[in-house]
Amino acid sequence: MNTKGFIFDLDGVIVDTAKYHYLAWKKLANGIGIDFTEVQNEHLKGVSRVNSLEKILAWANKTISEGQFMELMAKKNDNYLSYIAKMDEGEILPDVTETLDFLIKQKQPIALGSASKNAREILKKVNLFEKFDIIVDGNDVTEAKPNPEVFLIAANGLGIKPEDCIVFEDSVAGVQAANTAKMISVGIGQQEVLYEANDVFIDFTEMGTTYINELINK
Ligand code: B16
Ligand code: MG
């Protein structure tokens, strides 16, 4: 049997933490007199914490000192972590556990490739930590998506060539990162948004094991 490297994004692929990022950014923005909408939140998917705050300030034409910037980042994360603390297995997106178990049964190596610095904590909360051979997150990279660094480190850690890796991603920046790394990009979400991906599925229930087997044997 062939061996491929399967790399999963976290937020929006394994769990829907975008809603918690939204609540935490909204509270922070409103606290400094800035409006923040769900549409704007869409543009922060896959974007690092630093780049997210830069965008929010730029949308509002607001400049702040370096010290204030660091303070706001810490404040947002503290608030975000209060939501994470309440997470459990019930928040895993449909058929994600089944897909991971299928890959493990097929002896395919699995990595996490996330921009989040809270990835390890979240995986532990939802009881999926042990299923990954390697975890690469926001603490391990110097460049944020769409730079392919996070996925290239993951492929290297798995010992699989980038062209033999498959990336599951819900963000445009993440799909672009996978494409730049010369990996197969599989979008999880809307075709109209993720049209740059090799294939797009609304979620893992739509994907099924026949497609995964095709990827393994490609
Ligand atoms: P944190 P992913 C990304 O995770 C999120 O999509 C993005 O909204 C968030 O700003 C980023 O992680 C950083 O997260 O503040 O927890 O370090 O989709 O790459 O798994
Ligand atoms: Mg994501």
Tab-separated table of C-alpha atoms and ligand atoms in Angstrom:
chain	number	residue	atom	x	y	z
A	1	MET	CA	0.000	0.000	0.000
A	2	ASN	CA	1.119	3.565	-0.715
A	3	THR	CA	2.046	5.928	2.102
A	4	LYS	CA	0.939	9.560	1.891
A	5	GLY	CA	1.231	12.360	4.456
A	6	PHE	CA	-2.131	13.672	5.657
A	7	ILE	CA	-1.980	17.186	7.111
A	8	PHE	CA	-4.989	18.670	8.915
A	9	ASP	CA	-5.616	22.323	9.653
A	10	LEU	CA	-7.307	22.792	13.065
A	11	ASP	CA	-9.724	25.743	13.255
A	12	GLY	CA	-12.566	25.165	10.789
A	13	VAL	CA	-11.445	21.643	9.828
A	14	ILE	CA	-11.305	19.681	13.084
A	15	VAL	CA	-13.265	22.046	15.352
A	16	ASP	CA	-15.331	25.190	14.773
A	17	THR	CA	-13.327	27.566	16.921
A	18	ALA	CA	-13.948	30.455	14.456
A	19	LYS	CA	-17.038	31.332	16.532
A	20	TYR	CA	-14.883	31.765	19.659
A	21	HIS	CA	-12.257	33.796	17.797
A	22	TYR	CA	-15.157	35.990	16.615
A	23	LEU	CA	-16.557	36.545	20.102
A	24	ALA	CA	-13.108	37.299	21.538
A	25	TRP	CA	-12.107	39.707	18.726
A	26	LYS	CA	-15.513	41.425	18.878
A	27	LYS	CA	-15.248	42.022	22.621
A	28	LEU	CA	-11.739	43.386	22.191
A	29	ALA	CA	-12.592	45.612	19.218
A	30	ASN	CA	-15.772	46.990	20.818
A	31	GLY	CA	-13.752	47.684	23.984
A	32	ILE	CA	-11.562	50.141	22.055
A	33	GLY	CA	-14.489	51.656	20.162
A	34	ILE	CA	-14.150	49.633	16.941
A	35	ASP	CA	-16.968	47.781	15.221
A	36	PHE	CA	-16.312	44.137	14.252
A	37	THR	CA	-18.587	42.047	12.042
A	38	GLU	CA	-18.908	38.358	11.156
A	39	VAL	CA	-17.950	39.253	7.578
A	40	GLN	CA	-14.679	40.730	8.835
A	41	ASN	CA	-14.155	37.598	10.941
A	42	GLU	CA	-14.285	35.527	7.726
A	43	HIS	CA	-11.178	37.396	6.549
A	44	LEU	CA	-9.287	36.336	9.685
A	45	LYS	CA	-9.632	32.581	9.078
A	46	GLY	CA	-6.188	30.993	8.947
A	47	VAL	CA	-4.589	34.398	9.689
A	48	SER	CA	-2.162	34.541	12.645
A	49	ARG	CA	-3.041	36.425	15.844
A	50	VAL	CA	-0.604	39.276	15.112
A	51	ASN	CA	-1.818	39.699	11.541
A	52	SER	CA	-5.457	39.525	12.691
A	53	LEU	CA	-5.035	42.452	15.110
A	54	GLU	CA	-3.115	44.419	12.455
A	55	LYS	CA	-6.041	43.925	10.060
A	56	ILE	CA	-8.682	44.938	12.624
A	57	LEU	CA	-6.776	48.142	13.427
A	58	ALA	CA	-6.203	48.897	9.730
A	59	TRP	CA	-9.925	48.441	8.887
A	60	ALA	CA	-10.707	51.051	11.563
A	61	ASN	CA	-7.797	53.337	10.598
A	62	LYS	CA	-6.511	53.142	14.156
A	63	THR	CA	-2.882	53.287	15.227
A	64	ILE	CA	-1.670	52.269	18.683
A	65	SER	CA	1.683	51.922	20.440
A	66	GLU	CA	3.704	48.683	20.426
A	67	GLY	CA	2.952	48.264	24.151
A	68	GLN	CA	-0.798	48.635	23.656
A	69	PHE	CA	-0.630	46.191	20.753
A	70	MET	CA	0.960	43.516	22.943
A	71	GLU	CA	-1.566	44.202	25.709
A	72	LEU	CA	-4.515	43.794	23.332
A	73	MET	CA	-3.089	40.539	21.942
A	74	ALA	CA	-2.813	39.092	25.456
A	75	LYS	CA	-6.307	40.313	26.350
A	76	LYS	CA	-7.854	38.717	23.260
A	77	ASN	CA	-6.120	35.421	23.940
A	78	ASP	CA	-7.193	35.350	27.610
A	79	ASN	CA	-10.795	35.822	26.541
A	80	TYR	CA	-10.454	33.196	23.759
A	81	LEU	CA	-8.978	30.703	26.255
A	82	SER	CA	-12.029	31.092	28.502
A	83	TYR	CA	-14.114	29.561	25.676
A	84	ILE	CA	-11.511	26.864	24.965
A	85	ALA	CA	-11.585	25.819	28.618
A	86	LYS	CA	-15.196	24.665	28.168
A	87	MET	CA	-14.565	22.587	25.016
A	88	ASP	CA	-14.993	18.804	24.850
A	89	GLU	CA	-15.347	15.999	22.242
A	90	GLY	CA	-18.840	17.214	21.344
A	91	GLU	CA	-17.226	20.085	19.406
A	92	ILE	CA	-15.352	17.886	16.920
A	93	LEU	CA	-16.788	18.512	13.435
A	94	PRO	CA	-18.776	15.670	11.733
A	95	ASP	CA	-16.811	12.554	10.664
A	96	VAL	CA	-13.417	14.011	11.635
A	97	THR	CA	-12.742	11.299	14.240
A	98	GLU	CA	-13.895	8.609	11.770
A	99	THR	CA	-11.538	9.990	9.082
A	100	LEU	CA	-8.570	10.070	11.470
A	101	ASP	CA	-9.315	6.512	12.634
A	102	PHE	CA	-9.627	5.318	9.018
A	103	LEU	CA	-6.198	6.819	8.168
A	104	ILE	CA	-4.641	5.271	11.283
A	105	LYS	CA	-6.098	1.872	10.280
A	106	GLN	CA	-4.598	2.325	6.788
A	107	LYS	CA	-1.226	3.127	8.446
A	108	GLN	CA	-1.082	6.607	6.917
A	109	PRO	CA	0.955	9.214	8.839
A	110	ILE	CA	-1.029	12.198	10.151
A	111	ALA	CA	0.104	15.728	11.032
A	112	LEU	CA	-1.533	18.872	12.330
A	113	GLY	CA	-0.606	22.100	10.489
A	114	SER	CA	-2.257	25.035	12.240
A	115	ALA	CA	-1.596	28.763	12.616
A	116	SER	CA	-2.928	28.658	16.169
A	117	LYS	CA	-0.631	28.918	19.167
A	118	ASN	CA	-3.369	27.186	21.177
A	119	ALA	CA	-3.543	24.094	18.942
A	120	ARG	CA	-2.057	21.578	21.400
A	121	GLU	CA	-4.357	22.757	24.182
A	122	ILE	CA	-7.436	22.462	21.924
A	123	LEU	CA	-6.506	18.957	20.678
A	124	LYS	CA	-6.124	17.816	24.282
A	125	LYS	CA	-9.491	19.317	25.257
A	126	VAL	CA	-11.302	17.396	22.486
A	127	ASN	CA	-9.271	14.224	23.091
A	128	LEU	CA	-7.627	14.002	19.656
A	129	PHE	CA	-4.025	14.815	20.646
A	130	GLU	CA	-2.874	11.173	20.573
A	131	LYS	CA	-4.068	10.580	17.010
A	132	PHE	CA	-1.395	12.836	15.446
A	133	ASP	CA	2.117	11.656	14.610
A	134	ILE	CA	3.342	15.243	14.600
A	135	ILE	CA	1.887	18.611	15.554
A	136	VAL	CA	3.101	21.820	13.929
A	137	ASP	CA	1.424	25.028	15.102
A	138	GLY	CA	1.845	28.779	15.438
A	139	ASN	CA	4.660	28.306	17.960
A	140	ASP	CA	6.820	26.438	15.440
A	141	VAL	CA	6.805	28.859	12.501
A	142	THR	CA	8.251	32.244	11.657
A	143	GLU	CA	6.030	32.823	8.607
A	144	ALA	CA	2.223	32.770	8.639
A	145	LYS	CA	-0.045	31.178	5.964
A	146	PRO	CA	-0.174	31.687	2.922
A	147	ASN	CA	3.543	31.004	3.424
A	148	PRO	CA	3.908	27.196	3.160
A	149	GLU	CA	6.352	26.917	6.112
A	150	VAL	CA	3.884	25.208	8.508
A	151	PHE	CA	3.054	22.457	5.991
A	152	LEU	CA	6.670	21.963	4.875
A	153	ILE	CA	7.762	21.467	8.510
A	154	ALA	CA	4.902	18.961	8.922
A	155	ALA	CA	5.902	16.995	5.775
A	156	ASN	CA	9.515	16.947	6.913
A	157	GLY	CA	8.470	15.723	10.360
A	158	LEU	CA	6.435	12.912	8.794
A	159	GLY	CA	9.326	12.040	6.474
A	160	ILE	CA	7.063	12.363	3.412
A	161	LYS	CA	7.875	14.406	0.266
A	162	PRO	CA	5.650	17.516	-0.079
A	163	GLU	CA	4.175	16.227	-3.379
A	164	ASP	CA	2.988	13.119	-1.513
A	165	CYS	CA	1.163	15.179	1.119
A	166	ILE	CA	-2.525	16.064	1.266
A	167	VAL	CA	-3.704	19.151	3.171
A	168	PHE	CA	-7.241	19.630	4.523
A	169	GLU	CA	-7.903	23.379	4.865
A	170	ASP	CA	-10.875	25.718	5.397
A	171	SER	CA	-9.100	29.006	4.658
A	172	VAL	CA	-8.024	30.636	1.395
A	173	ALA	CA	-4.597	31.443	2.883
A	174	GLY	CA	-4.172	27.784	3.911
A	175	VAL	CA	-5.162	26.437	0.484
A	176	GLN	CA	-2.659	28.815	-1.119
A	177	ALA	CA	0.034	27.658	1.330
A	178	ALA	CA	-0.622	23.994	0.424
A	179	ASN	CA	-0.555	24.773	-3.307
A	180	THR	CA	2.719	26.692	-2.979
A	181	ALA	CA	4.182	23.689	-1.106
A	182	LYS	CA	3.153	21.539	-4.142
A	183	MET	CA	0.830	19.444	-1.964
A	184	ILE	CA	-2.692	18.291	-2.840
A	185	SER	CA	-5.074	20.841	-1.313
A	186	VAL	CA	-8.507	19.700	-0.191
A	187	GLY	CA	-10.820	22.564	0.771
A	188	ILE	CA	-13.348	22.086	3.563
A	189	GLY	CA	-16.136	24.621	3.025
A	190	GLN	CA	-17.660	26.537	0.122
A	191	GLN	CA	-16.498	25.894	-3.484
A	192	GLU	CA	-16.967	29.633	-4.326
A	193	VAL	CA	-14.504	30.601	-1.570
A	194	LEU	CA	-12.003	27.739	-1.856
A	195	TYR	CA	-11.925	27.442	-5.677
A	196	GLU	CA	-8.110	27.367	-5.683
A	197	ALA	CA	-8.134	23.950	-3.952
A	198	ASN	CA	-7.692	20.706	-5.928
A	199	ASP	CA	-11.013	19.446	-4.520
A	200	VAL	CA	-13.602	20.956	-2.177
A	201	PHE	CA	-16.058	19.241	0.183
A	202	ILE	CA	-18.567	20.859	2.483
A	203	ASP	CA	-17.347	18.581	5.293
A	204	PHE	CA	-15.891	15.107	5.957
A	205	THR	CA	-19.322	13.421	5.755
A	206	GLU	CA	-19.472	14.426	2.082
A	207	MET	CA	-15.909	13.216	1.423
A	208	GLY	CA	-16.186	9.539	2.430
A	209	THR	CA	-13.559	6.795	2.486
A	210	THR	CA	-13.626	6.070	-1.276
A	211	TYR	CA	-12.092	9.495	-1.924
A	212	ILE	CA	-9.500	8.991	0.852
A	213	ASN	CA	-8.536	5.627	-0.671
A	214	GLU	CA	-8.099	7.349	-4.041
A	215	LEU	CA	-5.740	9.859	-2.411
A	216	ILE	CA	-3.704	7.085	-0.802
A	217	ASN	CA	-3.359	5.204	-4.087
A	218	LYS	CA	-2.739	8.216	-6.352
B	1	B16	P1	-4.331	31.725	17.995
B	1	B16	P2	-5.893	27.390	11.856
B	1	B16	C1	-5.934	29.860	12.920
B	1	B16	O1	-5.978	28.464	13.060
B	1	B16	C2	-7.329	30.479	12.893
B	1	B16	O2	-8.027	30.100	11.715
B	1	B16	C3	-7.234	31.990	12.942
B	1	B16	O3	-8.528	32.560	12.959
B	1	B16	C4	-6.440	32.397	14.191
B	1	B16	O4	-6.282	33.806	14.249
B	1	B16	C5	-5.064	31.725	14.158
B	1	B16	O5	-5.234	30.312	14.079
B	1	B16	C6	-4.228	32.042	15.363
B	1	B16	O6	-4.826	31.467	16.481
B	1	B16	O7	-4.752	33.098	18.384
B	1	B16	O8	-5.036	30.626	18.764
B	1	B16	O9	-2.828	31.551	18.002
B	1	B16	O10	-7.136	27.575	11.046
B	1	B16	O11	-4.613	27.634	11.093
B	1	B16	O12	-5.902	26.069	12.605
B	2	MG	MG	-8.507	26.894	9.560
